[in-house]
PDB file of C-alpha atoms in Angstrom:
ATOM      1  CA  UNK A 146       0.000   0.000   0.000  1.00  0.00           C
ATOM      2  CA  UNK A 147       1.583   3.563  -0.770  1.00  0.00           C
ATOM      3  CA  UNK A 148       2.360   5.634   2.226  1.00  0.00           C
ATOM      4  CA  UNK A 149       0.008   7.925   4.115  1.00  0.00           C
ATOM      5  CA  UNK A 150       1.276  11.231   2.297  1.00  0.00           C
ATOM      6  CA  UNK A 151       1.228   9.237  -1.259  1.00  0.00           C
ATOM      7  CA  UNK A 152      -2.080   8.579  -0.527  1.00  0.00           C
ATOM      8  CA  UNK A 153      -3.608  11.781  -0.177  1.00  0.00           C
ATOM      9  CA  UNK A 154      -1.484  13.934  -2.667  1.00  0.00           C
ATOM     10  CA  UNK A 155      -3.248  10.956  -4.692  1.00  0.00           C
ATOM     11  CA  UNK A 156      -6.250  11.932  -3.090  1.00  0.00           C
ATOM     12  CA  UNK A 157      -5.700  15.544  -4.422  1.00  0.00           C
ATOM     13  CA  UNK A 158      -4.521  14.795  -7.322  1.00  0.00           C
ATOM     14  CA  UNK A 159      -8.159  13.112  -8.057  1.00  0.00           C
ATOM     15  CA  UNK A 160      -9.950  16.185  -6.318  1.00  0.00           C
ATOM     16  CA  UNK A 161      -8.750  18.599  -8.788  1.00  0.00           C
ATOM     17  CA  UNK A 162      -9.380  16.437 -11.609  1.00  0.00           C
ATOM     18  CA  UNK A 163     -12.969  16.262 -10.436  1.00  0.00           C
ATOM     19  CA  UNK A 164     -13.069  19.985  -9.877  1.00  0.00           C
ATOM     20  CA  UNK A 165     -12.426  20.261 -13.752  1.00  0.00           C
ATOM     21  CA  UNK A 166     -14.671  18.009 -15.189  1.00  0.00           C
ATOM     22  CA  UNK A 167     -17.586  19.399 -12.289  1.00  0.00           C
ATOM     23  CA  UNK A 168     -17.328  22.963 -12.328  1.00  0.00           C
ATOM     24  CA  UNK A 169     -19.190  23.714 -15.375  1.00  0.00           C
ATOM     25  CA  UNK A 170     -22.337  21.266 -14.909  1.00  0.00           C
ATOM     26  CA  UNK A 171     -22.394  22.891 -10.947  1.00  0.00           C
ATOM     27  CA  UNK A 172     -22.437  26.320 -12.368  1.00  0.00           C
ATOM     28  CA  UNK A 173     -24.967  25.689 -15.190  1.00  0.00           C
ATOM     29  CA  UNK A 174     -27.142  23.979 -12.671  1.00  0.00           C
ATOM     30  CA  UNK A 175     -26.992  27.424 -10.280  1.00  0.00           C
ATOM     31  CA  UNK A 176     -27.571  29.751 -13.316  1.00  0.00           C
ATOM     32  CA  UNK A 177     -30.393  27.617 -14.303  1.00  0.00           C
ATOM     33  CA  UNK A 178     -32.352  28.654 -10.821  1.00  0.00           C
ATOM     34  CA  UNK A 179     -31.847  32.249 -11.157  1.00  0.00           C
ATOM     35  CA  UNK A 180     -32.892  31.831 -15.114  1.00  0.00           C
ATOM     36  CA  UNK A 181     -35.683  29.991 -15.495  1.00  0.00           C
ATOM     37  CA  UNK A 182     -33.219  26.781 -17.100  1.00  0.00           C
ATOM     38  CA  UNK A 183     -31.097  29.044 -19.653  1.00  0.00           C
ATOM     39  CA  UNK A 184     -27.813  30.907 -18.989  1.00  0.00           C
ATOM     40  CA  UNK A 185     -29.142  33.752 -20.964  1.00  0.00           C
ATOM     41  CA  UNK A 186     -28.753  37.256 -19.324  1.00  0.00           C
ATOM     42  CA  UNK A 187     -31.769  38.101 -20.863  1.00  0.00           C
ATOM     43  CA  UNK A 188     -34.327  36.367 -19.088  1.00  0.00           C
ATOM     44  CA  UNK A 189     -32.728  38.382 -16.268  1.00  0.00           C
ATOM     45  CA  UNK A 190     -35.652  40.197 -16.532  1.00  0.00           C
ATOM     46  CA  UNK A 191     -35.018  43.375 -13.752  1.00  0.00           C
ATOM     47  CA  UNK A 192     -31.848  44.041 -16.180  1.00  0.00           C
ATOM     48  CA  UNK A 193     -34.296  45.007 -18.746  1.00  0.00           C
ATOM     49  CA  UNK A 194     -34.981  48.430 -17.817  1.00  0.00           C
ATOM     50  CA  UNK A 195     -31.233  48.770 -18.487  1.00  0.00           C
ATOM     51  CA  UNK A 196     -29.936  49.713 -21.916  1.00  0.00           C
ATOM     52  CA  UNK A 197     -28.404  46.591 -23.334  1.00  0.00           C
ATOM     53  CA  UNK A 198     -25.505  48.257 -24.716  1.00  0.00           C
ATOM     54  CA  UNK A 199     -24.801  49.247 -21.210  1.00  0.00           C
ATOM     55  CA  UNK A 200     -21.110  48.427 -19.731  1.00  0.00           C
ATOM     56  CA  UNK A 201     -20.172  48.650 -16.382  1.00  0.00           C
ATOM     57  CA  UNK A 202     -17.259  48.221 -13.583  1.00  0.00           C
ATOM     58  CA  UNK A 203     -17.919  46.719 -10.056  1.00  0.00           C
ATOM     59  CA  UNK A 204     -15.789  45.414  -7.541  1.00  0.00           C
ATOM     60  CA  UNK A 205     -16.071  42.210  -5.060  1.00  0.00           C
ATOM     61  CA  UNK A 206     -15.777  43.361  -1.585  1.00  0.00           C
ATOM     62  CA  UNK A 207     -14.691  41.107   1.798  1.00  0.00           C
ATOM     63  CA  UNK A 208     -17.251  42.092   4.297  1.00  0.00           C
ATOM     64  CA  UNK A 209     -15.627  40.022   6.951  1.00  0.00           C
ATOM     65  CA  UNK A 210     -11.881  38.381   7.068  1.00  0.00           C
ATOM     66  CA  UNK A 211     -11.299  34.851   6.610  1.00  0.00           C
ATOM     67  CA  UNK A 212     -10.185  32.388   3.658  1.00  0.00           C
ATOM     68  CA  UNK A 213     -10.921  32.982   0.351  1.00  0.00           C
ATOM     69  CA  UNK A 214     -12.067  30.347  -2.077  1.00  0.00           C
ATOM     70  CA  UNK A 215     -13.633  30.245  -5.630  1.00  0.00           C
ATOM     71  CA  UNK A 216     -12.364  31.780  -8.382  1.00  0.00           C
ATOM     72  CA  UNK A 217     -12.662  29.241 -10.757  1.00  0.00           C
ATOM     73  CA  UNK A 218     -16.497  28.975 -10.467  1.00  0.00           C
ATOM     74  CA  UNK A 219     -16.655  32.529 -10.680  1.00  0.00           C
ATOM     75  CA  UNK A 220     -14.979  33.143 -13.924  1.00  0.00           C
ATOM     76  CA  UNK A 221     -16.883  30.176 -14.841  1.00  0.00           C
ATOM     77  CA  UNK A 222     -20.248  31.646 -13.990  1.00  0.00           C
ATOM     78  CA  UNK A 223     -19.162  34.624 -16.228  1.00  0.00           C
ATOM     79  CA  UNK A 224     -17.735  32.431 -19.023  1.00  0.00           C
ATOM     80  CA  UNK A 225     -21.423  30.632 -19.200  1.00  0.00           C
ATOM     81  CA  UNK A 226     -22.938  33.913 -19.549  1.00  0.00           C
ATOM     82  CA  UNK A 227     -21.310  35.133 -22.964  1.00  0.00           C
ATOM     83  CA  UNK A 228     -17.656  35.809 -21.691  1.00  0.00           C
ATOM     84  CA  UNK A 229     -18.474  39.823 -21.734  1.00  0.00           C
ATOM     85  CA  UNK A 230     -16.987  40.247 -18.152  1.00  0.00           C
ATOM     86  CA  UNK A 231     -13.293  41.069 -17.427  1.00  0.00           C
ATOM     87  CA  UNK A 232     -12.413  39.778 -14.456  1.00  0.00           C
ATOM     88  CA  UNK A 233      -9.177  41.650 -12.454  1.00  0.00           C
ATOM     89  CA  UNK A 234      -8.219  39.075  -9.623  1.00  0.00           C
ATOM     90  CA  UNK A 235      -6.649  40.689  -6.448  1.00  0.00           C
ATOM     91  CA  UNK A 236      -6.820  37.449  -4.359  1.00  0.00           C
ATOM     92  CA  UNK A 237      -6.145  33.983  -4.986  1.00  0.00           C
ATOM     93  CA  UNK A 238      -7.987  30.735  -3.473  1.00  0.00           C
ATOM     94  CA  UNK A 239      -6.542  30.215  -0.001  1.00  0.00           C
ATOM     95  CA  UNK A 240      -4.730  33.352   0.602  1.00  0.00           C
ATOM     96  CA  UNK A 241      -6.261  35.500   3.661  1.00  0.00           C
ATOM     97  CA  UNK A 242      -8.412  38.197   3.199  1.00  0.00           C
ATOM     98  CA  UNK A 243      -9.533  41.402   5.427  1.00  0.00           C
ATOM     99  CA  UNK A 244     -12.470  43.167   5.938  1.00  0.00           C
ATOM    100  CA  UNK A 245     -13.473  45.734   3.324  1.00  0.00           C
ATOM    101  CA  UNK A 246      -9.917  44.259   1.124  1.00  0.00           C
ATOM    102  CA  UNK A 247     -11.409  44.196  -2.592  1.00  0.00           C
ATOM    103  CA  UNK A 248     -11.269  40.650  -3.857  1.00  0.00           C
ATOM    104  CA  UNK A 249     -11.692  41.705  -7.724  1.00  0.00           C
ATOM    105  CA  UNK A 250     -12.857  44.047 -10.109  1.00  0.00           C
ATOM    106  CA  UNK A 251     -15.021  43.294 -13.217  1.00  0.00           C
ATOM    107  CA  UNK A 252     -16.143  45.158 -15.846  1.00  0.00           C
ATOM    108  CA  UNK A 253     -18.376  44.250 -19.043  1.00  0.00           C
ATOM    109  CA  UNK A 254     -22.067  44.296 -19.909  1.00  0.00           C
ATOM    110  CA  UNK A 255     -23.846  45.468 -16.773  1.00  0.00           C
ATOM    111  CA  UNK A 256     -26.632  42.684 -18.082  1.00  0.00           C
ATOM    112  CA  UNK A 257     -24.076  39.765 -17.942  1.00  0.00           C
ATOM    113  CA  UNK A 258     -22.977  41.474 -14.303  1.00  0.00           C
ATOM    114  CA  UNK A 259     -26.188  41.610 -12.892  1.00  0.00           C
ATOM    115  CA  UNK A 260     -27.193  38.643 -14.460  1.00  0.00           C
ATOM    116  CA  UNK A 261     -24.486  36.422 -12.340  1.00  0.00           C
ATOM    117  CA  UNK A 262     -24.292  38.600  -9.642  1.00  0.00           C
ATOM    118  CA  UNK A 263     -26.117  36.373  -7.262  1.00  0.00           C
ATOM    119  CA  UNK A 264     -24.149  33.297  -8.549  1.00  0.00           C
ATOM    120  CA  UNK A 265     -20.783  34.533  -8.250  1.00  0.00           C
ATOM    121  CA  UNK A 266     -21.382  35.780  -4.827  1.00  0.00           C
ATOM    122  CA  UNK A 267     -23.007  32.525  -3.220  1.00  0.00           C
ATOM    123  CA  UNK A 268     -19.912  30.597  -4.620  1.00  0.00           C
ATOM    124  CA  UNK A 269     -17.698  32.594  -3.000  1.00  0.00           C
ATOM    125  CA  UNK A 270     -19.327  32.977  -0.220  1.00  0.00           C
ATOM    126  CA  UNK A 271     -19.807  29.133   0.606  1.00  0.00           C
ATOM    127  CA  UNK A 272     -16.329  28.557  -0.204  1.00  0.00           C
ATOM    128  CA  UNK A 273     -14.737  30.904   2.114  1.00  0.00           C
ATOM    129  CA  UNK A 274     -16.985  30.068   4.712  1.00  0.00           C
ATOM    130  CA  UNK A 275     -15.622  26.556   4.594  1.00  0.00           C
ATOM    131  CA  UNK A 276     -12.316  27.383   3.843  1.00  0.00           C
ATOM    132  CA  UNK A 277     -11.924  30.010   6.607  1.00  0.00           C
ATOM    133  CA  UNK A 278     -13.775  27.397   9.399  1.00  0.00           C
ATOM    134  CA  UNK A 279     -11.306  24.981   8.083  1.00  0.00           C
ATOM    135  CA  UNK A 280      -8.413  27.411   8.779  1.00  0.00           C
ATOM    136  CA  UNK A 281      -9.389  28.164  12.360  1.00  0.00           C
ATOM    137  CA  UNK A 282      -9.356  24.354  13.072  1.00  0.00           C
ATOM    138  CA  UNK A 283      -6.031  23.412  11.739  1.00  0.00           C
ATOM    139  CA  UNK A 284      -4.899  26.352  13.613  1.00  0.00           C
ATOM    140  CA  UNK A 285      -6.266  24.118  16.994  1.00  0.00           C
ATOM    141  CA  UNK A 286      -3.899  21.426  15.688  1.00  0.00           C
ATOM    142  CA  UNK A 287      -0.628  23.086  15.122  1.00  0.00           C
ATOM    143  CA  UNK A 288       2.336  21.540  17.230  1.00  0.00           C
ATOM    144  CA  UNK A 289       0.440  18.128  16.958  1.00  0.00           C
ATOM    145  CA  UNK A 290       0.663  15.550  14.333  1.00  0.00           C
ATOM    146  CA  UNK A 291      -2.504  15.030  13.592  1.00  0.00           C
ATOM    147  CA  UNK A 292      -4.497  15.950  10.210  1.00  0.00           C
ATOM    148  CA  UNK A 293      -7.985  17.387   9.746  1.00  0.00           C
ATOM    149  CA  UNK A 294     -10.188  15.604   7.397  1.00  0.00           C
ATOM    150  CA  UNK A 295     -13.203  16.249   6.077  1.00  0.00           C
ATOM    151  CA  UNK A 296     -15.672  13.798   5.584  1.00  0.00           C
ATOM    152  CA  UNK A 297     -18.578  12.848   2.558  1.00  0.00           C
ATOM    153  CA  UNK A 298     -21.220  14.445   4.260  1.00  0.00           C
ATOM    154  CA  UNK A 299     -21.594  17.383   2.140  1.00  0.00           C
ATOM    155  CA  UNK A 300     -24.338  19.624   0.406  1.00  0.00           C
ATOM    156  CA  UNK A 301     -25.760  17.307  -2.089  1.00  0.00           C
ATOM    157  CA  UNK A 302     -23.823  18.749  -5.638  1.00  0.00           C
ATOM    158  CA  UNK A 303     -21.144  19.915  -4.372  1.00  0.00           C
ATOM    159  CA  UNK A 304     -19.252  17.775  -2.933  1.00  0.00           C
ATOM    160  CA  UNK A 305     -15.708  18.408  -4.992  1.00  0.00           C
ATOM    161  CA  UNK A 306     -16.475  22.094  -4.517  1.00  0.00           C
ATOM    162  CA  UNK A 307     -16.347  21.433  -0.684  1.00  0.00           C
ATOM    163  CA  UNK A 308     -13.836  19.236  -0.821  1.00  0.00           C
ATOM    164  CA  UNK A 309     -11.520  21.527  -2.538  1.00  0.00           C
ATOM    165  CA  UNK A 310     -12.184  24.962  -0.268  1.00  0.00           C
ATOM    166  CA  UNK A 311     -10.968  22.014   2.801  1.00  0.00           C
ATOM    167  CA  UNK A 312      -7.874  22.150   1.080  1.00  0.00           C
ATOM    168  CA  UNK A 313      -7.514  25.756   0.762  1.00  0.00           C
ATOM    169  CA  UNK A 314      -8.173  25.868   4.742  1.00  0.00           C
ATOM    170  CA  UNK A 315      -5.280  23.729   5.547  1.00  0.00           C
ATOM    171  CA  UNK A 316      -7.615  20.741   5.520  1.00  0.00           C
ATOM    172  CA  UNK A 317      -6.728  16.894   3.392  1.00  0.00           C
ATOM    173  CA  UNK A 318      -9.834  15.331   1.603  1.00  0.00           C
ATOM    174  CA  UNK A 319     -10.265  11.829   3.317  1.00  0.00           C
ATOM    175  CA  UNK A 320     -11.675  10.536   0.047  1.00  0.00           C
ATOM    176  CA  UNK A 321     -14.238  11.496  -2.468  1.00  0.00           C
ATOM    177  CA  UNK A 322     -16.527   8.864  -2.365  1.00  0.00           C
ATOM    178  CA  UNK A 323     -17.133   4.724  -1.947  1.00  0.00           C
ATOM    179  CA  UNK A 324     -14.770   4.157  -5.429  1.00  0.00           C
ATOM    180  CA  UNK A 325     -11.347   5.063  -4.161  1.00  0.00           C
ATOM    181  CA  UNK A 326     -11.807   3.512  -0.602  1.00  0.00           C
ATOM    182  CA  UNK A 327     -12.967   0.406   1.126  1.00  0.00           C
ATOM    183  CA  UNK A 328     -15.098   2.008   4.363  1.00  0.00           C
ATOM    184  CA  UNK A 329     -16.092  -1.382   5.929  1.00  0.00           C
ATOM    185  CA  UNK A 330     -18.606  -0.753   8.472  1.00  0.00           C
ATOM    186  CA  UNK A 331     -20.728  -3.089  11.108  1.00  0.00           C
ATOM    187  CA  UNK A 332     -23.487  -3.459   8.253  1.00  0.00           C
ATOM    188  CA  UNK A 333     -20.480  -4.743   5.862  1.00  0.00           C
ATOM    189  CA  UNK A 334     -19.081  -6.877   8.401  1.00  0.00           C
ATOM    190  CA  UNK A 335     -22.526  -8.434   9.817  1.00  0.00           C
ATOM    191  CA  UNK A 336     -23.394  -9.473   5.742  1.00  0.00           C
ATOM    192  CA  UNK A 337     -19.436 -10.539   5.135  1.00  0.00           C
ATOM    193  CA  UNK A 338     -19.682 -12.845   8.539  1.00  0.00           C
ATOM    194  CA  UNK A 339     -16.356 -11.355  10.283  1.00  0.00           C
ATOM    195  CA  UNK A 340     -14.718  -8.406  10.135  1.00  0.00           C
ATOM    196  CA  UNK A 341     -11.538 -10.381   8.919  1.00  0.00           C
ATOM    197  CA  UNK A 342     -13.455 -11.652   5.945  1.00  0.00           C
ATOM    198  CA  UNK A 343     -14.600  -8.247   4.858  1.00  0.00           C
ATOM    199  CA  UNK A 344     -10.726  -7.076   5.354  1.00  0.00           C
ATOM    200  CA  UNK A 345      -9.427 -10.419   3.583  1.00  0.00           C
ATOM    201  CA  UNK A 346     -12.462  -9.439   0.266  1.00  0.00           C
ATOM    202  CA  UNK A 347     -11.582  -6.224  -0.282  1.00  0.00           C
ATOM    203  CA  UNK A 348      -7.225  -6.873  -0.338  1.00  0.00           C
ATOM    204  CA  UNK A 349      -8.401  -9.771  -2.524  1.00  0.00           C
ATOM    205  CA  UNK A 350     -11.135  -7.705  -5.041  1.00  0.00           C
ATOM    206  CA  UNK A 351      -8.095  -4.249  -5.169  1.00  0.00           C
ATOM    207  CA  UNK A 352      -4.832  -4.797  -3.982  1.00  0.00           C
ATOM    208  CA  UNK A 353      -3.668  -1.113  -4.307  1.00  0.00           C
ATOM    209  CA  UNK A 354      -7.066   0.364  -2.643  1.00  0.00           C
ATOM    210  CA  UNK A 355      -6.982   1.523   0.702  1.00  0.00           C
ATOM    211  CA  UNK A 356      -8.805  -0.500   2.890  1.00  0.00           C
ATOM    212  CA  UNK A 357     -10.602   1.345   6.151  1.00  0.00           C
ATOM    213  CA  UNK A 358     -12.138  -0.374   9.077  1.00  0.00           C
ATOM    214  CA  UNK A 359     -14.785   1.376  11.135  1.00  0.00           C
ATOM    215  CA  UNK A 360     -14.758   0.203  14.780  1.00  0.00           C
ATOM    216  CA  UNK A 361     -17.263   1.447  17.445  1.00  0.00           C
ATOM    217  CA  UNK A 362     -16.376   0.033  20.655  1.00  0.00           C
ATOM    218  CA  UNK A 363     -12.662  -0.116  22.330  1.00  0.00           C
ATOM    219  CA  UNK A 364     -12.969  -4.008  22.722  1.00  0.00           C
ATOM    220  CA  UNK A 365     -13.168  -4.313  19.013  1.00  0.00           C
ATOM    221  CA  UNK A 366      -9.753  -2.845  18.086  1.00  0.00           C
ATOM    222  CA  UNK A 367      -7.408  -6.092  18.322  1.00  0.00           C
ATOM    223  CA  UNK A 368      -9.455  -7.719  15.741  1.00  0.00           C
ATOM    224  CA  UNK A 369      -9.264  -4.358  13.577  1.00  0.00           C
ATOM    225  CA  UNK A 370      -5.780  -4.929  13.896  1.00  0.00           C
ATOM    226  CA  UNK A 371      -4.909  -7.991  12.942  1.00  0.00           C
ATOM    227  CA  UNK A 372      -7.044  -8.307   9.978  1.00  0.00           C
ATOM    228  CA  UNK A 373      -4.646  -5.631   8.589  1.00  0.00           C
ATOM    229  CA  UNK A 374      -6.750  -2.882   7.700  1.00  0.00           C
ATOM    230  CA  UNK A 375      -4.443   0.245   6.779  1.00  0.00           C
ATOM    231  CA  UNK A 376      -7.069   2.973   8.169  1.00  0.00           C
ATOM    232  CA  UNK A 377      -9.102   2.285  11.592  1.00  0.00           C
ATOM    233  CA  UNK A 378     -11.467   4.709  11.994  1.00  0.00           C
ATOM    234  CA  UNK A 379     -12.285   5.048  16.187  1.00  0.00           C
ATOM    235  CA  UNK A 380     -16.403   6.274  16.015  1.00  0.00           C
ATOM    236  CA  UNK A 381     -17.494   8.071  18.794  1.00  0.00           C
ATOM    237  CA  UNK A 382     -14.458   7.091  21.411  1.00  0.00           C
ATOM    238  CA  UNK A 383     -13.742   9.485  23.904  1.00  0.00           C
ATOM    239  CA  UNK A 384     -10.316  11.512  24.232  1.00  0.00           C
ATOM    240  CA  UNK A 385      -9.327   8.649  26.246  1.00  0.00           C
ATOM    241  CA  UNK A 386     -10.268   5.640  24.787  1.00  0.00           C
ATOM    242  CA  UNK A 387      -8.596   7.005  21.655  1.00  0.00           C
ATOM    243  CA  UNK A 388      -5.287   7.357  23.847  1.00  0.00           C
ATOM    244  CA  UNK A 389      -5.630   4.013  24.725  1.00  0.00           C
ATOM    245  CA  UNK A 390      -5.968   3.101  21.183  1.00  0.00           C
ATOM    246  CA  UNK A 391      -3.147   4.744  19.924  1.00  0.00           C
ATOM    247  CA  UNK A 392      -0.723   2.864  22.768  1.00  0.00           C
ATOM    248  CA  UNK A 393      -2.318  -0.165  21.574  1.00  0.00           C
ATOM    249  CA  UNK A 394      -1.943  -0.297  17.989  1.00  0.00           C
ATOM    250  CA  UNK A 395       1.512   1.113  18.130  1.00  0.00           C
ATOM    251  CA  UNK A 396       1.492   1.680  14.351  1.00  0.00           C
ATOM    252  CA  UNK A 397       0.429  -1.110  13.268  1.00  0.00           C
ATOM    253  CA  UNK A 398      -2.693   0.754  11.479  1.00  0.00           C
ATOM    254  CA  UNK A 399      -3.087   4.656  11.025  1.00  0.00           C
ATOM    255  CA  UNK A 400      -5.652   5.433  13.336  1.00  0.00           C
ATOM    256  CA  UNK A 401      -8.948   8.078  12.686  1.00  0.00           C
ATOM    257  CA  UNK A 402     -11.007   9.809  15.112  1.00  0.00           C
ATOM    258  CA  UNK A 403     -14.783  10.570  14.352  1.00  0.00           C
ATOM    259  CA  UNK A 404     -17.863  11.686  15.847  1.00  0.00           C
ATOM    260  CA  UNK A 405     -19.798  14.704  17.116  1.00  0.00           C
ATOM    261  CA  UNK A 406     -16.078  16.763  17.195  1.00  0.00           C
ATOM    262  CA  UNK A 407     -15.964  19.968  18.176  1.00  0.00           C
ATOM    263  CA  UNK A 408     -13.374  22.889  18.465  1.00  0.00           C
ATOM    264  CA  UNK A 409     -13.969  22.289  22.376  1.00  0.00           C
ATOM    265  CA  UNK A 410     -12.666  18.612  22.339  1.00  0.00           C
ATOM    266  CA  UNK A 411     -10.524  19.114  18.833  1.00  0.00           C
ATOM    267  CA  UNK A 412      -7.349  19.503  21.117  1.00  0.00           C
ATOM    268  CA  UNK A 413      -8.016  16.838  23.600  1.00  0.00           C
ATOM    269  CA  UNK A 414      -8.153  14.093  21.066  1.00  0.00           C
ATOM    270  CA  UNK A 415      -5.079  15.637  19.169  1.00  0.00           C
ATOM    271  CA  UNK A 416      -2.974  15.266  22.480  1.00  0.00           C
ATOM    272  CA  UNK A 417      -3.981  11.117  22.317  1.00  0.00           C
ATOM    273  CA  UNK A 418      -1.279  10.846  18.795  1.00  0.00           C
ATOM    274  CA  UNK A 419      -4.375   9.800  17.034  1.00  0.00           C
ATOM    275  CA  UNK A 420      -3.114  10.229  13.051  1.00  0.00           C
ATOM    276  CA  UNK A 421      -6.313  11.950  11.870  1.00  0.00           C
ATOM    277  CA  UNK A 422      -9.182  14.157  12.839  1.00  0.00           C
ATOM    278  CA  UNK A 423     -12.324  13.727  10.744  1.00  0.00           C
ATOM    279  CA  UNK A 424     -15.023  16.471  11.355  1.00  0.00           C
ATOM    280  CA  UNK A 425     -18.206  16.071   9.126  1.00  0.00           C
ATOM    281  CA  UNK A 426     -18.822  20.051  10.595  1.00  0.00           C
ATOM    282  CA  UNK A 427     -16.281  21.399   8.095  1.00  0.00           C
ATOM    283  CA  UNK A 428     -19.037  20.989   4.813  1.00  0.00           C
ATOM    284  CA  UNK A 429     -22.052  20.253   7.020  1.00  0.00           C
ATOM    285  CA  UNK A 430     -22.332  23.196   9.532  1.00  0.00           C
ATOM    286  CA  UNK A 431     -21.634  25.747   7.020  1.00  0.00           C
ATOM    287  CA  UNK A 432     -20.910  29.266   7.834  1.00  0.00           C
ATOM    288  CA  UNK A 433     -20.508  31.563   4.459  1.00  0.00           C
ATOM    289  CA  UNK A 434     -18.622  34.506   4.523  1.00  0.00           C
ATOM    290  CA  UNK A 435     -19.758  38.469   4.281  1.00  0.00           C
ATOM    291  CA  UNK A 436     -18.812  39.443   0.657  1.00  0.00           C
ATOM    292  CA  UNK A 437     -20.853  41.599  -1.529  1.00  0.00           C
ATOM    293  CA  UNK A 438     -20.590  43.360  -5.059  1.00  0.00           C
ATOM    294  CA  UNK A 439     -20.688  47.131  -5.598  1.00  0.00           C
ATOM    295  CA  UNK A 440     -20.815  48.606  -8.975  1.00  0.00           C
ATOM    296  CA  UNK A 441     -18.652  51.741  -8.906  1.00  0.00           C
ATOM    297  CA  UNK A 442     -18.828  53.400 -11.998  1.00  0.00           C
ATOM    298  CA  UNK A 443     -20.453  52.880 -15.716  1.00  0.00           C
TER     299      UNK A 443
END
């Protein structure tokens, strides 16, 4: 099995790949609520009373400091919309941003600006909220060795998008879905018959896939051990039943925390050596960020 870090810059490496290939059927699909199914800045119909020859300039503005994420779904939302709108970055994805600090200027048809106003913003907006929430946790875990992860439980659609403001945090993707990981769980293990034979199945059905075992009680750890799973994942143990865990496995598997985690408890579990933290919070509980658009001159 590759090593822990070959695994996720693997892991990343398939992340951006699915950022590519995702980014224009997301922003279609977000377009398509604000009009009525067709990325047409004309059926923007408050724009109307506008002259359609009209050009404009506007600027992006931080309303509150944090993380920013989401460029690329910006200029995509733009791109969809006729390609009219100059975009004039002053930030890039996961650099730190400051209240009132101008994030871009744009300039174009003010239809095709108003038209993806709403679109733009709500991007960037979700993705700094989870990039900046991811920041302030990592920050909890500095001077440990232990990772933050985030977890599949996501807004439905957007999972890469998610995925990839985690990284801009300071955050590692655990994995993108059920095809690039073996998550054997009690319901896998109570249909395979043992939790060895699920182990011994998956090595057997892909050699070079990470296999993770998902234990829920401190008694069930030895057998987790010896079936040779690379990844136990500890749900719901306390701070120190996961200390006890870690002195017990000794490295024989890389160990994961999970559970109702909170910035409270994040350092308490860190302290046990545990080799990852995995909070479903970071793109579940989701927090977006102040930003809003001004146009400043025509």
């Amino acid at each position: 099995m590759p090593s822990s870090s070959a695994q996720f810059d693997q892991r990343r490496k398939n992340l951006l790949e699915h950022i590519s290939l995702d980014i224009p059927d997301i922003v279609a699909r977000s377009l398509s609520e604000e009009l009525d199914s067709k990325e047409n800045p004309k059926r923007e119909i408050t724009a109307q009373i506008i002259p359609a020859e009209t050009r404009v300039r506007a600027q992006a503005i931080a309303r509150e400091g944090g993380i920013f994420c989401g460029r690329r779904w910006v200029e995509e939302v733009f791109i969809q919309l006729g390609g009219d709108i100059e975009i004039n970055w002053q930030v890039d994805d996961g650099e730190l941003i400051t209240v009132n600090q101008t994030l871009c200027e744009m300039k174009g048809s003010a239809h095709q600006l108003l038209a993806g106003e709403r679109t733009a913003l709500n991007f960037m907006q979700t993705l700094s909220g989870v990039a900046s929430a991811v920041r302030d946790w990592t920050a909890q875990l500095k001077g440990t060795h232990t990772q933050l992860l985030d977890t599949r439980k996501t807004v439905p659609g957007l999972r890469s998008a998610l995925k990839y403001a985690v990284l801009c945090g300071g955050g590692a993707s655990h994995h993108m879905g059920l095809s690039d990981i073996f998550l054997i769980n009690k319901h896998h293990i109570a249909a395979s018959g043992s939790l060895r034979q699920a182990v011994e199945k998956a090595f057997w059905l892909h050699p070079d896939a990470p296999v993770e075992v998902e234990i829920t009680a401190p008694e069930e750890l030895d057998e987790a051990l010896k079936s040779g799973a690379d990844i136990i994942m500890l749900d719901n143990f306390s701070p120190d039943d996961t200390r006890i865990a870690v002195e017990t496995a000794q490295g024989q598997a890389l160990l994961a925390v999970s559970g109702d985690m909170t910035s409270a408890t994040l350092q308490d579990y860190a302290k046990t050596g545990v080799n990852y933290i995995s909070v479903d919070a970071l793109t579940k509980n989701i927090h977006t960020l102040a930003l809003s658009m001004n146009i400043i001159n025509k």
